[in-house]
Amino acid sequence: MRVLLVEDDEPIAESLTRGLSRYGFEVRWVLTGADALATAEDFALVLVDLGLPDMDGLDVCRELRARGDVPIIVISARSDEVDRVVGLEIGADDYVTKPFGVREVVARMRAVLRRVQPKTETEPAQEHGRLRIDRRGRRVHLDGAEVDLTPKEFDLLAFLAEEPGAVFTREQIMEAVWDENWFGPTKTLDVHVGVLRRKLGDAAALETVRGVGFRLVLT
Ligand code: CA
């Protein structure tokens, strides 16, 4: 899913681009309002910083809204209510206030995308080899039988299954599944991986990539 990010703060933009790519979003990043408006490509969603060097982010929102109905999420360093209300009145679908974590942004993006694309409401659960993962219903079936998972076990499996075969570092997994501000030991991850291995049997291998992290290999 392609997303346009309009943000002049490079560290924020880089970490957001990296973070969103882990959740399967392909990010096109521009630093100015002019570049954003000059982009002729189609995006599933646009993230717009309000404080841009060349123009007010609200004007970018207005112009984007005048052109079409692409979902817009405002990124603001100004947390006062006026900006929030104005941001939404000009047609933005939601806002996040700096500082924010990637998970918060992804949660808001998904909520906005669900609202504007009602067809995803009825999107069926996805098949991952012998596994069937229903992310909305938070249920997993293995060969047709429901697997009893705790919320964290489900989150861990759903995260790794978003890109089977890809290696995720311990840090990426901890940040995505446990807490974006996570810091510390990762023993809890090993415990959860062990339990998932037992519950999934030979339907999926949670492979340890030594010195790096884990990957899910479907069988
Ligand atoms: Ca800015």
mmCIF file of N, CA and C in Angstrom, residues 12 15-16 19-20 22-23 25 45 47 73-77 79 84 94-115 175-181:
data_model
loop_
_atom_site.group_PDB
_atom_site.id
_atom_site.type_symbol
_atom_site.label_atom_id
_atom_site.label_comp_id
_atom_site.label_asym_id
_atom_site.label_seq_id
_atom_site.Cartn_x
_atom_site.Cartn_y
_atom_site.Cartn_z
ATOM 1 N N ILE A 12 12.565 12.494 11.654
ATOM 2 C CA ILE A 12 11.209 11.979 11.837
ATOM 3 C C ILE A 12 10.771 11.222 10.587
ATOM 4 N N SER A 15 12.626 7.822 10.254
ATOM 5 C CA SER A 15 12.186 6.763 11.173
ATOM 6 C C SER A 15 10.766 6.325 10.832
ATOM 7 N N LEU A 16 9.933 7.275 10.388
ATOM 8 C CA LEU A 16 8.561 6.915 10.013
ATOM 9 C C LEU A 16 8.562 6.043 8.747
ATOM 10 N N GLY A 19 9.751 2.674 9.799
ATOM 11 C CA GLY A 19 8.740 2.021 10.627
ATOM 12 C C GLY A 19 7.547 1.552 9.804
ATOM 13 N N LEU A 20 7.056 2.429 8.929
ATOM 14 C CA LEU A 20 5.876 2.074 8.146
ATOM 15 C C LEU A 20 6.168 0.938 7.172
ATOM 16 N N ARG A 22 7.943 -1.540 7.735
ATOM 17 C CA ARG A 22 7.841 -2.811 8.461
ATOM 18 C C ARG A 22 6.396 -3.279 8.546
ATOM 19 N N TYR A 23 5.463 -2.356 8.430
ATOM 20 C CA TYR A 23 4.053 -2.724 8.466
ATOM 21 C C TYR A 23 3.489 -2.888 7.050
ATOM 22 N N PHE A 25 3.769 -0.805 4.435
ATOM 23 C CA PHE A 25 3.463 0.389 3.657
ATOM 24 C C PHE A 25 4.696 0.802 2.859
ATOM 25 N N LEU A 45 -3.039 6.863 0.968
ATOM 26 C CA LEU A 45 -3.202 7.760 2.107
ATOM 27 C C LEU A 45 -2.061 8.768 2.089
ATOM 28 N N LEU A 47 0.168 11.502 4.572
ATOM 29 C CA LEU A 47 0.510 12.038 5.896
ATOM 30 C C LEU A 47 1.134 13.411 5.679
ATOM 31 N N ILE A 73 -3.955 12.250 6.884
ATOM 32 C CA ILE A 73 -3.694 12.330 8.320
ATOM 33 C C ILE A 73 -2.679 13.441 8.545
ATOM 34 N N VAL A 74 -3.050 14.394 9.397
ATOM 35 C CA VAL A 74 -2.193 15.530 9.705
ATOM 36 C C VAL A 74 -1.199 15.138 10.795
ATOM 37 N N ILE A 75 0.059 15.522 10.570
ATOM 38 C CA ILE A 75 1.089 15.357 11.607
ATOM 39 C C ILE A 75 1.364 16.749 12.145
ATOM 40 N N SER A 76 1.176 16.929 13.454
ATOM 41 C CA SER A 76 1.313 18.274 13.994
ATOM 42 C C SER A 76 2.225 18.322 15.199
ATOM 43 N N ALA A 77 3.050 19.358 15.261
ATOM 44 C CA ALA A 77 3.839 19.595 16.465
ATOM 45 C C ALA A 77 3.057 20.525 17.385
ATOM 46 N N SER A 79 -0.075 21.239 19.494
ATOM 47 C CA SER A 79 -1.060 20.329 20.056
ATOM 48 C C SER A 79 -2.342 21.044 20.476
ATOM 49 N N ARG A 84 -6.212 21.260 15.725
ATOM 50 C CA ARG A 84 -6.858 19.970 15.508
ATOM 51 C C ARG A 84 -8.173 20.154 14.777
ATOM 52 N N ASP A 94 -7.782 12.531 10.148
ATOM 53 C CA ASP A 94 -7.340 12.343 11.524
ATOM 54 C C ASP A 94 -6.029 13.100 11.695
ATOM 55 N N TYR A 95 -5.506 13.102 12.911
ATOM 56 C CA TYR A 95 -4.229 13.778 13.138
ATOM 57 C C TYR A 95 -3.430 12.987 14.160
ATOM 58 N N VAL A 96 -2.120 13.143 14.136
ATOM 59 C CA VAL A 96 -1.270 12.652 15.215
ATOM 60 C C VAL A 96 -0.398 13.813 15.666
ATOM 61 N N THR A 97 -0.114 13.845 16.963
ATOM 62 C CA THR A 97 0.668 14.940 17.511
ATOM 63 C C THR A 97 2.070 14.448 17.846
ATOM 64 N N LYS A 98 3.064 15.230 17.406
ATOM 65 C CA LYS A 98 4.448 14.890 17.751
ATOM 66 C C LYS A 98 4.684 15.120 19.243
ATOM 67 N N PRO A 99 5.473 14.288 19.920
ATOM 68 C CA PRO A 99 6.106 13.093 19.359
ATOM 69 C C PRO A 99 5.137 11.919 19.334
ATOM 70 N N PHE A 100 5.319 11.036 18.361
ATOM 71 C CA PHE A 100 4.418 9.888 18.260
ATOM 72 C C PHE A 100 5.242 8.640 17.981
ATOM 73 N N GLY A 101 4.644 7.503 18.208
ATOM 74 C CA GLY A 101 5.291 6.238 17.883
ATOM 75 C C GLY A 101 4.713 5.690 16.594
ATOM 76 N N VAL A 102 5.493 4.857 15.939
ATOM 77 C CA VAL A 102 5.042 4.296 14.662
ATOM 78 C C VAL A 102 3.743 3.512 14.831
ATOM 79 N N ARG A 103 3.648 2.792 15.951
ATOM 80 C CA ARG A 103 2.433 1.995 16.146
ATOM 81 C C ARG A 103 1.192 2.865 16.187
ATOM 82 N N GLU A 104 1.319 4.031 16.844
ATOM 83 C CA GLU A 104 0.171 4.934 16.936
ATOM 84 C C GLU A 104 -0.233 5.407 15.535
ATOM 85 N N VAL A 105 0.776 5.750 14.735
ATOM 86 C CA VAL A 105 0.488 6.227 13.381
ATOM 87 C C VAL A 105 -0.174 5.113 12.567
ATOM 88 N N VAL A 106 0.377 3.892 12.682
ATOM 89 C CA VAL A 106 -0.190 2.781 11.917
ATOM 90 C C VAL A 106 -1.628 2.514 12.357
ATOM 91 N N ALA A 107 -1.875 2.586 13.660
ATOM 92 C CA ALA A 107 -3.233 2.338 14.152
ATOM 93 C C ALA A 107 -4.201 3.363 13.567
ATOM 94 N N ARG A 108 -3.770 4.618 13.526
ATOM 95 C CA ARG A 108 -4.646 5.656 12.980
ATOM 96 C C ARG A 108 -4.824 5.501 11.477
ATOM 97 N N MET A 109 -3.737 5.126 10.801
ATOM 98 C CA MET A 109 -3.834 4.905 9.351
ATOM 99 C C MET A 109 -4.816 3.782 9.045
ATOM 100 N N ARG A 110 -4.686 2.696 9.800
ATOM 101 C CA ARG A 110 -5.573 1.559 9.538
ATOM 102 C C ARG A 110 -7.019 1.923 9.822
ATOM 103 N N ALA A 111 -7.234 2.706 10.907
ATOM 104 C CA ALA A 111 -8.601 3.113 11.249
ATOM 105 C C ALA A 111 -9.187 3.983 10.140
ATOM 106 N N VAL A 112 -8.379 4.922 9.646
ATOM 107 C CA VAL A 112 -8.858 5.799 8.576
ATOM 108 C C VAL A 112 -9.126 4.985 7.311
ATOM 109 N N LEU A 113 -8.223 4.080 6.985
ATOM 110 C CA LEU A 113 -8.395 3.274 5.773
ATOM 111 C C LEU A 113 -9.637 2.387 5.890
ATOM 112 N N ARG A 114 -9.897 1.892 7.091
ATOM 113 C CA ARG A 114 -11.112 1.080 7.281
ATOM 114 C C ARG A 114 -12.357 1.917 7.067
ATOM 115 N N ARG A 115 -12.312 3.170 7.567
ATOM 116 C CA ARG A 115 -13.492 4.034 7.423
ATOM 117 C C ARG A 115 -13.760 4.377 5.970
ATOM 118 N N GLU A 175 9.451 -3.843 19.352
ATOM 119 C CA GLU A 175 8.857 -2.520 19.152
ATOM 120 C C GLU A 175 7.452 -2.638 18.569
ATOM 121 N N ALA A 176 7.284 -3.570 17.630
ATOM 122 C CA ALA A 176 6.000 -3.679 16.943
ATOM 123 C C ALA A 176 4.963 -4.406 17.786
ATOM 124 N N VAL A 177 5.388 -5.433 18.506
ATOM 125 C CA VAL A 177 4.421 -6.285 19.186
ATOM 126 C C VAL A 177 4.237 -5.902 20.654
ATOM 127 N N TRP A 178 5.311 -5.436 21.265
ATOM 128 C CA TRP A 178 5.182 -5.119 22.690
ATOM 129 C C TRP A 178 4.983 -3.631 22.917
ATOM 130 N N ASP A 179 5.941 -2.821 22.569
ATOM 131 C CA ASP A 179 5.824 -1.400 22.883
ATOM 132 C C ASP A 179 6.791 -0.627 22.007
ATOM 133 N N GLU A 180 6.306 0.469 21.435
ATOM 134 C CA GLU A 180 7.187 1.243 20.565
ATOM 135 C C GLU A 180 8.339 1.863 21.332
ATOM 136 N N ASN A 181 8.154 2.040 22.653
ATOM 137 C CA ASN A 181 9.229 2.618 23.458
ATOM 138 C C ASN A 181 9.984 1.537 24.227
#
